[in-house]
Each structure stands twice: as C-alpha cells, then as structure tokens.
PDB file of C-alpha atoms in Angstrom:
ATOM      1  CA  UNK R   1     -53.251 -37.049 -77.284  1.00 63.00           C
ATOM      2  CA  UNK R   2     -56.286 -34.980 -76.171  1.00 67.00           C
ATOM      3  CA  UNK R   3     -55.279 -35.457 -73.041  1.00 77.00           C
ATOM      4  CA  UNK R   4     -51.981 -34.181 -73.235  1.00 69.00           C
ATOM      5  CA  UNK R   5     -53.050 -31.241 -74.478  1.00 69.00           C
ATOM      6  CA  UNK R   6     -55.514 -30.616 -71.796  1.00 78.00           C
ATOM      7  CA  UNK R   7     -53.231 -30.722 -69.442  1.00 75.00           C
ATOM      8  CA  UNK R   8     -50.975 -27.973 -71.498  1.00 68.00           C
ATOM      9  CA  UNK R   9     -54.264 -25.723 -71.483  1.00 70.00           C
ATOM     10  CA  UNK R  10     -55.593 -26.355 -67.929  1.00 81.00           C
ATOM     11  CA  UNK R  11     -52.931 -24.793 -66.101  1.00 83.00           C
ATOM     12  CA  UNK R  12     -53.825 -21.511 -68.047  1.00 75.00           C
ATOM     13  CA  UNK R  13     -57.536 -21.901 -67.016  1.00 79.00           C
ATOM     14  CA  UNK R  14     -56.113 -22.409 -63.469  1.00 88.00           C
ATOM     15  CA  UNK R  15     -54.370 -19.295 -63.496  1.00 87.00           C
ATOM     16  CA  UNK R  16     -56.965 -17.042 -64.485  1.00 83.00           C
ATOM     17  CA  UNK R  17     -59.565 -18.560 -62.399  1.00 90.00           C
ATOM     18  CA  UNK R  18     -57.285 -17.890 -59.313  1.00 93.00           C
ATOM     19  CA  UNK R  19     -56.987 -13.968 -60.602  1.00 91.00           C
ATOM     20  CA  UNK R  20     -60.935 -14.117 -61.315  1.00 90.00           C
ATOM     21  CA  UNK R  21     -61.539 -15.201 -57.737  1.00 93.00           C
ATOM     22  CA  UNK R  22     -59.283 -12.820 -56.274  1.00 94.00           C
ATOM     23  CA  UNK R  23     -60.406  -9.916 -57.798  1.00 91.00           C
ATOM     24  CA  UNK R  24     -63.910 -11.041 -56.596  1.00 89.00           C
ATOM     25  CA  UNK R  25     -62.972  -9.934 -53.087  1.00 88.00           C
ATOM     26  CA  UNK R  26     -59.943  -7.773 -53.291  1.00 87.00           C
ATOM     27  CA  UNK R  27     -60.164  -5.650 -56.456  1.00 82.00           C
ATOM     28  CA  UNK R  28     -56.472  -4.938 -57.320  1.00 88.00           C
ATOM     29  CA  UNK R  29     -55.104  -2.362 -59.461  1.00 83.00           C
ATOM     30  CA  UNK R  30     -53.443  -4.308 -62.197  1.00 85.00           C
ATOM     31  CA  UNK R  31     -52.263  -1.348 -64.362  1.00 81.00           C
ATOM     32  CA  UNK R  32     -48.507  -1.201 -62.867  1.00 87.00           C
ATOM     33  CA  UNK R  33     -47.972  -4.813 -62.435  1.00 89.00           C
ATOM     34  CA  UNK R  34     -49.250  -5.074 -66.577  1.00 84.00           C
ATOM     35  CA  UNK R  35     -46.911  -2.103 -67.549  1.00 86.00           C
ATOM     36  CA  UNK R  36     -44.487  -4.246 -65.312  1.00 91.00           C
ATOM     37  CA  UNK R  37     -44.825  -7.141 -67.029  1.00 88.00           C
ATOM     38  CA  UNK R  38     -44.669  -5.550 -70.991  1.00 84.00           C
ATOM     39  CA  UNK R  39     -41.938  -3.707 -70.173  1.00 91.00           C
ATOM     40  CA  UNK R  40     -39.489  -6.297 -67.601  1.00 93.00           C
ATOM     41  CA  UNK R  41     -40.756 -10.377 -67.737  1.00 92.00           C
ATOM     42  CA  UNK R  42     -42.189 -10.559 -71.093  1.00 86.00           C
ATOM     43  CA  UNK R  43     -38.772  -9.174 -72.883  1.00 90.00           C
ATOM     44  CA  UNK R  44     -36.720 -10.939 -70.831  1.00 92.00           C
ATOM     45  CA  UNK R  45     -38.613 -14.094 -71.291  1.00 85.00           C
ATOM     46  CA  UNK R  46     -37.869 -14.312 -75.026  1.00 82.00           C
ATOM     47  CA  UNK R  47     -34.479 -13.334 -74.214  1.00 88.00           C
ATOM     48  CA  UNK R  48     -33.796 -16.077 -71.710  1.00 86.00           C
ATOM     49  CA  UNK R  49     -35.406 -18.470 -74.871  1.00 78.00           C
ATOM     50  CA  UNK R  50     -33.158 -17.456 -77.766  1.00 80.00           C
ATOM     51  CA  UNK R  51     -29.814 -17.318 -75.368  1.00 81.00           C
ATOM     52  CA  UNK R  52     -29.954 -21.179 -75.126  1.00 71.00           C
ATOM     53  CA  UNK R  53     -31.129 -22.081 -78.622  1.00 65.00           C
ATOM     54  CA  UNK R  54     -28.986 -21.446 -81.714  1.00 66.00           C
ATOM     55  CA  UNK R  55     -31.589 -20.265 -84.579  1.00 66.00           C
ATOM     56  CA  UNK R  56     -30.314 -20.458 -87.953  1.00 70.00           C
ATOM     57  CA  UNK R  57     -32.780 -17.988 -89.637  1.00 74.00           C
ATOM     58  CA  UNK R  58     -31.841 -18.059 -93.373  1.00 75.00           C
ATOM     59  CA  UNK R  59     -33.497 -22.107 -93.391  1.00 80.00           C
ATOM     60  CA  UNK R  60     -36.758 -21.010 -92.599  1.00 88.00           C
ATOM     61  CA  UNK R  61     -37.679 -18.359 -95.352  1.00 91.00           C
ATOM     62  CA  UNK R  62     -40.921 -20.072 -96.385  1.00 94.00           C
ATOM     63  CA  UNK R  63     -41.808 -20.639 -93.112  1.00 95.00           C
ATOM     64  CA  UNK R  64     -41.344 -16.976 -92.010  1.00 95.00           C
ATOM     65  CA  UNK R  65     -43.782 -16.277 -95.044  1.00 95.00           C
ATOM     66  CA  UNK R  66     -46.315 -18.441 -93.890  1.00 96.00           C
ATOM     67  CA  UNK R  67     -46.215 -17.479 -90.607  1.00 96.00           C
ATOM     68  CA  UNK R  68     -46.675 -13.407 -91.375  1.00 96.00           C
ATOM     69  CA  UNK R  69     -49.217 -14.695 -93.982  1.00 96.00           C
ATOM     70  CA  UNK R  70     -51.634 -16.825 -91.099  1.00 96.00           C
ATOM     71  CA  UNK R  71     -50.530 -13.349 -88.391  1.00 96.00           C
ATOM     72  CA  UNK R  72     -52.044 -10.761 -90.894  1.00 96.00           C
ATOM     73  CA  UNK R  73     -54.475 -12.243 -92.824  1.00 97.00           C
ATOM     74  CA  UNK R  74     -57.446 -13.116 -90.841  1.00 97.00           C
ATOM     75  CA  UNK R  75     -57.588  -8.863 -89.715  1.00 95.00           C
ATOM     76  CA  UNK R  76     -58.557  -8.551 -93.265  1.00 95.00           C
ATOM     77  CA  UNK R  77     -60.734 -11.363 -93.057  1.00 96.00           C
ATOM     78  CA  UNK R  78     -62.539  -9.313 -89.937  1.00 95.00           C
ATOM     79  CA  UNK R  79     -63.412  -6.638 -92.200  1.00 93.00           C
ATOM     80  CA  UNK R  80     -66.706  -8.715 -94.142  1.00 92.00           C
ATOM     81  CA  UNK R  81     -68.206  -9.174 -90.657  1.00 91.00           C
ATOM     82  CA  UNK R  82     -67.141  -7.515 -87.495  1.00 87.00           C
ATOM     83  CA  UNK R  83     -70.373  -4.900 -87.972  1.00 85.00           C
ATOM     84  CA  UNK R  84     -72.589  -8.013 -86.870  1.00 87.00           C
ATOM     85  CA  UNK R  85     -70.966  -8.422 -83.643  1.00 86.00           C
ATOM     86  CA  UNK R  86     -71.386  -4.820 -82.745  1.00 83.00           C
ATOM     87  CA  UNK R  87     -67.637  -4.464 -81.615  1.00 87.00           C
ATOM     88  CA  UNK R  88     -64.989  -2.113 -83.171  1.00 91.00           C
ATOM     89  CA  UNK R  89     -62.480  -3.663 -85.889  1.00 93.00           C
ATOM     90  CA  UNK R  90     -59.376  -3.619 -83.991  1.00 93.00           C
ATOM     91  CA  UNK R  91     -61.011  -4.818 -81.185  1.00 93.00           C
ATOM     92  CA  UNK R  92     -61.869  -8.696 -82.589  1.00 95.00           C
ATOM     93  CA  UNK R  93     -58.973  -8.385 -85.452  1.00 95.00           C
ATOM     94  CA  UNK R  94     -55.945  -8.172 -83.641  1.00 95.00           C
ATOM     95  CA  UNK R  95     -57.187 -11.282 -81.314  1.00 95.00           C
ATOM     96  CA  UNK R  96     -57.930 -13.346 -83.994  1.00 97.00           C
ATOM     97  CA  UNK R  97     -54.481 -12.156 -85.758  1.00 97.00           C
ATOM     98  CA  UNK R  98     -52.031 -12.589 -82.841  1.00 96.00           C
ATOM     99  CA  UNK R  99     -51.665 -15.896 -81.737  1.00 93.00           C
ATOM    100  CA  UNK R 100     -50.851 -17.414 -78.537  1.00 88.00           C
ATOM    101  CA  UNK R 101     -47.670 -18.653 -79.998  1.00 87.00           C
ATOM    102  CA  UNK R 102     -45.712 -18.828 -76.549  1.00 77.00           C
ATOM    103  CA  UNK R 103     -47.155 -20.395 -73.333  1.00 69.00           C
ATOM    104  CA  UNK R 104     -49.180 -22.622 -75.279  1.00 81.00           C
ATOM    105  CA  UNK R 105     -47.738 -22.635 -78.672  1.00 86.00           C
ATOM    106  CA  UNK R 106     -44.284 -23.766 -77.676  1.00 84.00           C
ATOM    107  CA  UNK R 107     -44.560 -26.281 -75.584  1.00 83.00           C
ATOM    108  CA  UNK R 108     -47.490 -27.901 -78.017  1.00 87.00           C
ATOM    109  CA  UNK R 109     -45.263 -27.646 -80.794  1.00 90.00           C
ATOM    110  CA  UNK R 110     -42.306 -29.140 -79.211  1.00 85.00           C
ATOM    111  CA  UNK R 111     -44.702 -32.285 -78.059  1.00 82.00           C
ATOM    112  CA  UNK R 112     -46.400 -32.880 -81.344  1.00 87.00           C
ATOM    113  CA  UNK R 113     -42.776 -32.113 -83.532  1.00 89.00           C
ATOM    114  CA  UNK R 114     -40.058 -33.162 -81.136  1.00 85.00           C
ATOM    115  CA  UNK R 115     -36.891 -30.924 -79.463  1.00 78.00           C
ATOM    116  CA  UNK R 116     -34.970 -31.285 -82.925  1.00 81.00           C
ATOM    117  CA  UNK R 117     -37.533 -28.550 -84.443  1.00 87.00           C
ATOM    118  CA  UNK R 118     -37.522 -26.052 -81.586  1.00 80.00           C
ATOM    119  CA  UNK R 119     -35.310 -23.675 -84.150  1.00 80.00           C
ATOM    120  CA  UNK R 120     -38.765 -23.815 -86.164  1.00 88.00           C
ATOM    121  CA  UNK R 121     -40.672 -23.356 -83.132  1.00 88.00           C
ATOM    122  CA  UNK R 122     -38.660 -20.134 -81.567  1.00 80.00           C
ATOM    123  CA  UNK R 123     -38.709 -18.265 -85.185  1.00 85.00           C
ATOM    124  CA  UNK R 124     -42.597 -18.435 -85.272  1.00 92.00           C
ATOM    125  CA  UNK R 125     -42.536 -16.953 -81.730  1.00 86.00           C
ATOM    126  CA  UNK R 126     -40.686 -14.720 -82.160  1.00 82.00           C
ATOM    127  CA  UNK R 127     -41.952 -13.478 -85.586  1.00 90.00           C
ATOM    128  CA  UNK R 128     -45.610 -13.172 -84.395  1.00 91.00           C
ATOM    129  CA  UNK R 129     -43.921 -11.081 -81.364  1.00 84.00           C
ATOM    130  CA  UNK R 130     -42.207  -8.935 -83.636  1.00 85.00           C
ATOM    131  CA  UNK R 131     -45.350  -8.153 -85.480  1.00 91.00           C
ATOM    132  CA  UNK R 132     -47.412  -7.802 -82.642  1.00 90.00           C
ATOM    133  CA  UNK R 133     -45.516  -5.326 -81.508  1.00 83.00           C
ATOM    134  CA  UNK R 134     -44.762  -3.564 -84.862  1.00 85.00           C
ATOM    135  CA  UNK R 135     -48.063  -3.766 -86.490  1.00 90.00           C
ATOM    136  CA  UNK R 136     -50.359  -4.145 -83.534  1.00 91.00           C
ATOM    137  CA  UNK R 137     -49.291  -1.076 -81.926  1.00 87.00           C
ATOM    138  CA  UNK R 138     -49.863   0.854 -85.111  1.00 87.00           C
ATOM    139  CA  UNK R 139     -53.108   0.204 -85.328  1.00 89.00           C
ATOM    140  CA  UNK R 140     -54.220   0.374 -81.607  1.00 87.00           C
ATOM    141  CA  UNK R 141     -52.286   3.984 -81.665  1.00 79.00           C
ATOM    142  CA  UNK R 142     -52.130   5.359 -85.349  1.00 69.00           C
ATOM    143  CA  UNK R 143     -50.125   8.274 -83.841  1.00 66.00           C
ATOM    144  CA  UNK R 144     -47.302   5.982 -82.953  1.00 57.00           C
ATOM    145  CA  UNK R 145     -46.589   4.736 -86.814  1.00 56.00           C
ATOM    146  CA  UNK R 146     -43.474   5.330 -86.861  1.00 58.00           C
ATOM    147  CA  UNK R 147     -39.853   3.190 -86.159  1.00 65.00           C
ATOM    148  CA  UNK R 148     -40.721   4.202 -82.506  1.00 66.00           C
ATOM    149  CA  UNK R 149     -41.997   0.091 -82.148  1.00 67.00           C
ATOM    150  CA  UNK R 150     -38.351  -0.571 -82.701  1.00 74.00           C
ATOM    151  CA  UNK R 151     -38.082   1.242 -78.887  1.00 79.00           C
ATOM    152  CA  UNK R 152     -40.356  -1.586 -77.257  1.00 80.00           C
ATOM    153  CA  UNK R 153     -38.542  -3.473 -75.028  1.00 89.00           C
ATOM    154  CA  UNK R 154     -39.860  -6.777 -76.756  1.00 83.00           C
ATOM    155  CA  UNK R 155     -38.440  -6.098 -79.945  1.00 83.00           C
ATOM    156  CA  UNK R 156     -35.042  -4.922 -78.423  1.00 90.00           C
ATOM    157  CA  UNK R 157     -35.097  -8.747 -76.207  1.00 90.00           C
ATOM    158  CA  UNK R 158     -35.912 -10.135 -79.620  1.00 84.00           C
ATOM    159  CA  UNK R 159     -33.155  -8.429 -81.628  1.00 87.00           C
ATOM    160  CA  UNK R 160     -30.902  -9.252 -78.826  1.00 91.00           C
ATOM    161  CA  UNK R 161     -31.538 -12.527 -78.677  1.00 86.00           C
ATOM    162  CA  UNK R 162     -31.445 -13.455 -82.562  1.00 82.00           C
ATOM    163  CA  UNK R 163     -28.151 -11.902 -82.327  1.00 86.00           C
ATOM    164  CA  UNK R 164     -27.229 -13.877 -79.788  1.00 85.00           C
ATOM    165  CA  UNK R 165     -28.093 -17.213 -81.867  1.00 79.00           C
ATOM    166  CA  UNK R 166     -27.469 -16.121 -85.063  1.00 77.00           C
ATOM    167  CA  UNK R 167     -23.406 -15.173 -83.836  1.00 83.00           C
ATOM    168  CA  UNK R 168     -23.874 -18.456 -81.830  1.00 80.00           C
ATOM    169  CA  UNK R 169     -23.156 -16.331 -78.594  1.00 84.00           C
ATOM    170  CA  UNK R 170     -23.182 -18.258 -74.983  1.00 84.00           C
ATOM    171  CA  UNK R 171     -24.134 -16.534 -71.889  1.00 88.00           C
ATOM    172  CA  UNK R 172     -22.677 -17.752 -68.301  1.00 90.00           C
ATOM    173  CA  UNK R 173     -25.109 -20.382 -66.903  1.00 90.00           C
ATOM    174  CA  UNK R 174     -25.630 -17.990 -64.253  1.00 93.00           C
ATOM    175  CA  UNK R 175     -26.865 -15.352 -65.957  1.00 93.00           C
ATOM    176  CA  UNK R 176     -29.104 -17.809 -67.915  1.00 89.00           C
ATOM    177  CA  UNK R 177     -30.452 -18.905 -64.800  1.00 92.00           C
ATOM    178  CA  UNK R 178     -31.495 -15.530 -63.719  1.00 94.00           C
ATOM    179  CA  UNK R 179     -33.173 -14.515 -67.351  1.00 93.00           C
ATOM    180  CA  UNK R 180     -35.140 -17.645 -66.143  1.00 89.00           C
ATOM    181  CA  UNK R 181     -36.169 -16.737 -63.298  1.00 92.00           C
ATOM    182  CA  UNK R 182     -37.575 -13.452 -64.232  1.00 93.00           C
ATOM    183  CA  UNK R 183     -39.026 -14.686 -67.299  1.00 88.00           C
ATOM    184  CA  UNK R 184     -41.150 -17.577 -65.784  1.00 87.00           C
ATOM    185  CA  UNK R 185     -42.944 -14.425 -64.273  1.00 90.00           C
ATOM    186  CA  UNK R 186     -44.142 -13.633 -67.132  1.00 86.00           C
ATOM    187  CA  UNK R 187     -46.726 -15.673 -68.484  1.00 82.00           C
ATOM    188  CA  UNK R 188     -48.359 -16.275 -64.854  1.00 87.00           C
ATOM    189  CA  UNK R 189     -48.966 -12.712 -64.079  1.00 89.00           C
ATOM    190  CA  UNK R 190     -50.386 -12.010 -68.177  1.00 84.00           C
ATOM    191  CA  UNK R 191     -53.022 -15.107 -66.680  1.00 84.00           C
ATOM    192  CA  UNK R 192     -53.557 -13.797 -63.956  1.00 89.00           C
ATOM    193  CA  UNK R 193     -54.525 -10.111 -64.969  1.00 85.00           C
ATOM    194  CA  UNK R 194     -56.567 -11.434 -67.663  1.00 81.00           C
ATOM    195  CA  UNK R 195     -58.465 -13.321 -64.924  1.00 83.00           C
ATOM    196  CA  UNK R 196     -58.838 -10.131 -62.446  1.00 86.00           C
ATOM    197  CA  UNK R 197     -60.696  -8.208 -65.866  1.00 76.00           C
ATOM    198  CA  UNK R 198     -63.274 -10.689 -66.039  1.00 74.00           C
ATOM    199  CA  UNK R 199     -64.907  -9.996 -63.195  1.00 77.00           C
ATOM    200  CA  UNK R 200     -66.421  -7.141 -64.817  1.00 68.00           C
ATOM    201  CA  UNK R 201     -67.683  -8.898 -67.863  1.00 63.00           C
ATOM    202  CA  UNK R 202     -71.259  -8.595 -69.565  1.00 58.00           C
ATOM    203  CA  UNK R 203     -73.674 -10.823 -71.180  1.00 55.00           C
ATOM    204  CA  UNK R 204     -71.869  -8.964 -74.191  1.00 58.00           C
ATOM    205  CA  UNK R 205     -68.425  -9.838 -73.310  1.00 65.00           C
ATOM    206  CA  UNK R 206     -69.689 -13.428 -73.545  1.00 75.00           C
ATOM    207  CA  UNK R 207     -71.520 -13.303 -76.509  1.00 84.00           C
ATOM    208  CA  UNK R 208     -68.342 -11.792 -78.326  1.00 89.00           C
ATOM    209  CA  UNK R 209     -66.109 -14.273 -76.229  1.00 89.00           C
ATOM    210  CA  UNK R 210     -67.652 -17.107 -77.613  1.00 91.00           C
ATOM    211  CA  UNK R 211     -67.614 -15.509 -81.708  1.00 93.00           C
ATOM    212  CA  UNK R 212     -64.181 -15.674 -80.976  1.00 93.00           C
ATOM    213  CA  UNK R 213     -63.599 -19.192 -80.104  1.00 93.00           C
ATOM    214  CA  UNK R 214     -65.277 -19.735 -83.231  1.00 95.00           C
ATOM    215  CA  UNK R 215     -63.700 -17.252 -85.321  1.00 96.00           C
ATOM    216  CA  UNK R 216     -59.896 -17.889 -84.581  1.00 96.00           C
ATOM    217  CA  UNK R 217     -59.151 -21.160 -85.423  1.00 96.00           C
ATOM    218  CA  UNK R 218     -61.701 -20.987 -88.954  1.00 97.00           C
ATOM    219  CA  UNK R 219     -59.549 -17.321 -89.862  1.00 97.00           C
ATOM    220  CA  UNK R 220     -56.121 -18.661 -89.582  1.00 97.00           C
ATOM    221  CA  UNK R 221     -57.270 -22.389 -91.042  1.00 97.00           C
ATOM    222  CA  UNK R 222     -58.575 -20.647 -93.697  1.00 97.00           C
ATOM    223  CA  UNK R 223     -55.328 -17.686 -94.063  1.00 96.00           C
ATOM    224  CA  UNK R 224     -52.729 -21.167 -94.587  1.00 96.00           C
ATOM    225  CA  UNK R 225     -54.900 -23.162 -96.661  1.00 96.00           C
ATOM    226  CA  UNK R 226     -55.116 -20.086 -99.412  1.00 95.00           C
ATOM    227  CA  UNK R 227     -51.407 -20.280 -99.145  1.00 94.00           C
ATOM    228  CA  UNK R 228     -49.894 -23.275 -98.187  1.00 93.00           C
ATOM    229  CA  UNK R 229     -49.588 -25.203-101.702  1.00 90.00           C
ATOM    230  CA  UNK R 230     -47.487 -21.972-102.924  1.00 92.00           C
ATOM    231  CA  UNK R 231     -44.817 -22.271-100.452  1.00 91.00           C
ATOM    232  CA  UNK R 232     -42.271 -24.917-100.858  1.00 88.00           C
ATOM    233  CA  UNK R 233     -41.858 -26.452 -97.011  1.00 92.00           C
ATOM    234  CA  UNK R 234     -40.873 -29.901 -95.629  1.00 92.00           C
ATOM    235  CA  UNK R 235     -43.211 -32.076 -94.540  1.00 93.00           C
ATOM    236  CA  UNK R 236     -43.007 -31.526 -91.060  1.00 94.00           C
ATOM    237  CA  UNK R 237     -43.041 -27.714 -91.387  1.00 95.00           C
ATOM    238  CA  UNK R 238     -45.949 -27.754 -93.334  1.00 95.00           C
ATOM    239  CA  UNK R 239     -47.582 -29.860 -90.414  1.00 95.00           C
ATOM    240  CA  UNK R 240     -46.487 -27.455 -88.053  1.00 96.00           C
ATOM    241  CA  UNK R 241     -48.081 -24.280 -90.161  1.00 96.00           C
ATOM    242  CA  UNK R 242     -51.466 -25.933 -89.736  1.00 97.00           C
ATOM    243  CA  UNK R 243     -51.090 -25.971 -86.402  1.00 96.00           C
ATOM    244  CA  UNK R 244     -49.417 -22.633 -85.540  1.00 96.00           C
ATOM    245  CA  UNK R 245     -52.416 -21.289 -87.678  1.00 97.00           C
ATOM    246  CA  UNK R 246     -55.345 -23.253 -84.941  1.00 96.00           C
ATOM    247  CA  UNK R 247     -53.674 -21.510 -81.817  1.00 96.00           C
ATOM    248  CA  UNK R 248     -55.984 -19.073 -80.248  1.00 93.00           C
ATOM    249  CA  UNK R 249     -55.368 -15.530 -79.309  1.00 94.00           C
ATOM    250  CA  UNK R 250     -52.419 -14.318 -77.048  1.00 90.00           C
ATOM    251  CA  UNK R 251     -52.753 -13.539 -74.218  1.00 84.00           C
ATOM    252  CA  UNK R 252     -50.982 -10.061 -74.931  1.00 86.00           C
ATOM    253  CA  UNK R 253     -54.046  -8.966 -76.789  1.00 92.00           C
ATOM    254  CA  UNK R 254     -55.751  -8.520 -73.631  1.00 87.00           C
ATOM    255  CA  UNK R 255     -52.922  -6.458 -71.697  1.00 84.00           C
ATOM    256  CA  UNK R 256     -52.255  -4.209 -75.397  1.00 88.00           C
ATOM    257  CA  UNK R 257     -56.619  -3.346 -75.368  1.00 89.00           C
ATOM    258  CA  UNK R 258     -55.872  -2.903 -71.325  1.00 86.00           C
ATOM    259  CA  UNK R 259     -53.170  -0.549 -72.218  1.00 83.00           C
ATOM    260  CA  UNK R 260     -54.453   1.320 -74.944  1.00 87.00           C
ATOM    261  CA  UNK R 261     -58.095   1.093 -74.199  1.00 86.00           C
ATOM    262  CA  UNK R 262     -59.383  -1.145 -76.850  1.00 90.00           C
ATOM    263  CA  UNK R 263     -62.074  -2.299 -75.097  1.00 88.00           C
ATOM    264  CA  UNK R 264     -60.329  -4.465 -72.993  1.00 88.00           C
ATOM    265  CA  UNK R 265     -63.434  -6.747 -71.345  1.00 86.00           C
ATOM    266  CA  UNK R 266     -64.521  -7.648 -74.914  1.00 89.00           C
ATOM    267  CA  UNK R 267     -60.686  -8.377 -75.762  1.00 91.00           C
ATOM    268  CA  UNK R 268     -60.582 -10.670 -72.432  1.00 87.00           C
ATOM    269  CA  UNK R 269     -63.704 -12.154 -73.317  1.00 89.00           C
ATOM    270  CA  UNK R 270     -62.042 -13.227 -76.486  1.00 92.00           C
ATOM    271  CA  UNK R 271     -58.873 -14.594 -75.339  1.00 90.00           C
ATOM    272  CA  UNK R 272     -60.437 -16.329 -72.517  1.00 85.00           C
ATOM    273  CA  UNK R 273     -62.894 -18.515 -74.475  1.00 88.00           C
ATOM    274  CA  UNK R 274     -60.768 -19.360 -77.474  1.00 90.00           C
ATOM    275  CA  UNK R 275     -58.135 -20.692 -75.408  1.00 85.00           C
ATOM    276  CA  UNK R 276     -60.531 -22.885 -74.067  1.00 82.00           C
ATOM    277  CA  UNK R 277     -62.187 -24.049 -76.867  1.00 86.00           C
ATOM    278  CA  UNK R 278     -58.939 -24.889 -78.197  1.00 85.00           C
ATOM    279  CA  UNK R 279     -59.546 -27.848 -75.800  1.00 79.00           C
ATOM    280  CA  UNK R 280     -61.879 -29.239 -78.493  1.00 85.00           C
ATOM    281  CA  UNK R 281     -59.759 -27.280 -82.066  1.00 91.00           C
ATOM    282  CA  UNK R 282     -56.344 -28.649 -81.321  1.00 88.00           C
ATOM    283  CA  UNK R 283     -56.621 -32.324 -81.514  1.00 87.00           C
ATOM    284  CA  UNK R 284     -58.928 -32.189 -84.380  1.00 90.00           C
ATOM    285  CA  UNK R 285     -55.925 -30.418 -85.981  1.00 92.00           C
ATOM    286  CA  UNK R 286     -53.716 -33.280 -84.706  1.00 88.00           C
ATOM    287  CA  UNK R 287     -55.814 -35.782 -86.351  1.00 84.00           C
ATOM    288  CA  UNK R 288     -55.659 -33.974 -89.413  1.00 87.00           C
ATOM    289  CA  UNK R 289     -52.092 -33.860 -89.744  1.00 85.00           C
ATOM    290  CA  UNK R 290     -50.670 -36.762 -88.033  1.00 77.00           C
TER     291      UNK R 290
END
C-alpha cells in the first residue's frame, strides 16, 4: 500500500523538480502562464470531470458538512499559533485549510474506495474548489467580498458541470475528448510553477515548509475527529472523511499567494513539503481505517 501511494506522490515531486531545475538556468516569467492556467486548464479540468460522471448531490448532505467542516476549521485553528512562526495568518491558514483534493486526492481516493464512490470523491473536489475560491479569495483580497467569486472561471466550470450531472446531461465524445486534453494541462504546469518559485527560497521558507508538513495533516485530523461522531455517514464515507482530512495543501495555494502576493515562497515552501511528507501521513491513515 505505501508503495502505491508513492508512486501517486512521486510524479508530483518529479514535476516540480524539473521546474526547480529549469528555473536554475533559465529564469522564466511564470506570471502569464499561472494567470493562464487559473483562468483556462484548471476550469476546464473540473469541467471535463463532472461531464462524464453523474453526481447525485442531495445523498451526500453529511458528507458536504464534513467536508466544509475539515476546509474551514483548521484557519481557526491557525489563530493560537501562527505568531511563533513569524509568518502572516493567511499566509499558513489557507494552506493548511485547502486541500490538495484533486491531483492527489482523487486518484487516492478512488484506489483506497473503489470507482463505485467516485460520486463521493468528485463532490469533495469540487466543494473544497468552490470554497477556495469563494472564501479564499475573500480573505487574500478583503476588497473583493462580494458575489464577484461567483465571476471566477472555476466556480462557473463547477456550476456548469454539476448542472451537467445533476440534469444527467451527455456531451459528444468529441468534445469530451478535447475538455481532456486541455485539462490534463492543468495540474502539470500548477507543478511546475511551484517548482520554478523555489529557487528563490530561504532558510525561512524551509523552516516554515517543514511546520507545515507537520501542521496539515494534525489540523484537519483534529477538525473531523471534533465532528465526525455528530454526523450520521456510512461506513465507507466516514473512512473516506479521515482521509480527505490527511491530504496536504493544494497546490492552488501557491499560484492564489503568487497572484495576490501572499508571500508566495513561504506558501511554496508549505505546499512543497507537506505533499511530501504525506509520503509518511497517508498510509498511517490507511492503517487506521482499513
């Protein structure tokens, strides 16, 4: 089982290695190919996902509580101690909120709980999406609280393409195909900019990178075990709640702080380290609840 999952996370490592490297002796300009990516691949990624699986939303009420309840949560939890890593609030709260729910989430998911629960899988997704991109942005720009998240082009894929499931709407293979194509893209590129800003890291940008790893999988452990035994859930769903709540931090963290100038190199630092060190998280989780 460990293994399996290492080979899940190595590819990401791979990725942002070969962006690392690159940067090294080329130093791109990654702010158009990020905007790019926000605004083109990563919407029509979770498009091309919910136009070939039917989601039946109404059976998964409890599990759309727990899953806003391990997303929000551990930001408060920040709060008792993010003036001892000498880092700004929003800048280790929203990583440890926002989870990386797709690239690595998914297909973990879907090889510890089977094809049969991808419904369960996609409405996690795309929940944590939805609030990333509803609450994150408000508080990485207070002067954007308003509906104007409901303009993002991720929440507009992710309307779109619960519509498209909920009315049980097909689209032509063809056109499937293509979503495809642009959305594989997506994740790739988010690697691979994440590995062009570490090449300006600091001994800081460790020291906070490796808080992190610690951090994320303790805060949203901690977030579903407070709440868990309230909400009524089937077996298997409450399985997979423990281990939506051990992913580490998106990698969308790091190109929202790039964006909006959260200190991004702390934010990479993050990401980067608790993805790996959910090398050694993940199948303790496993052992837990298998």
């Amino acid at each position: 089982m460990a293994y399996r999952i290492f080979e899940i996370v190595a590819p990401i490592c791979f990725v942002v290695l070969a962006g690392f490297f690159y940067s090294r002796f080329k130093k791109p300009n990654m702010e158009a190919a990020n905007t790019i990516n926000l605004d083109v691949f990563v919407p029509i990624l979770i498009l091309s996902v919910f136009a070939s699986a039917p989601v039946d939303i109404s059976d998964y009420g409890g599990l759309i509580l727990m899953g806003t309840v391990i997303t929000l949560l551990p930001g408060l939890f920040v709060l008792l101690f993010y003036r001892f890593l000498n880092v700004e609030w929003k800048t280790f709260a929203l990583p440890m909120m926002f989870k990386n729910s797709g690239n690595l989430g998914i297909p973990l998911l879907v090889l510890t709980f089977g094809e049969e629960y991808l419904p369960a899988i996609l409405i996690l997704f795309i929940l944590e999406n939805i609030l990333h991109f509803s609450v994150g942005i408000w508080l990485l720009s207070p002067k954007k609280r308003s509906l104007s998240f409901l303009k993002q082009p991720i929440i507009i894929a992710s309307l779109i393409g619960i519509s498209l499931s909920v009315l049980k709407i097909s689209l032509p293979p063809w056109l499937v195909t293509g979503l495809s194509m642009l959305g594989d893209v997506a994740v790739p590129l988010m690697l691979f900019a994440l590995g062009v800003r570490l090449v300006n890291l600091d001994f800081h940008g460790w020291r906070i990178g490796l808080a992190g790893a610690i951090a994320a999988p303790v805060l949203g452990l901690t977030s579903a075990a407070l709440f868990i035994h309230w909400v009524e859930l089937p077996d298997t769903l409450e399985k997979m709640v423990w281990l939506f709540a051990a992913l580490p931090p998106a990698i969308l963290n790091f190109l929202l702080a790039d964006k909006y100038q959260q200190q991004p190199d702390k934010v990479a630092a993050i990401v980067l380290f608790a993805n790996v060190g959910s090398l050694a998280v993940i199948p303790l989780v496993l052992f837990f609840i298998l």
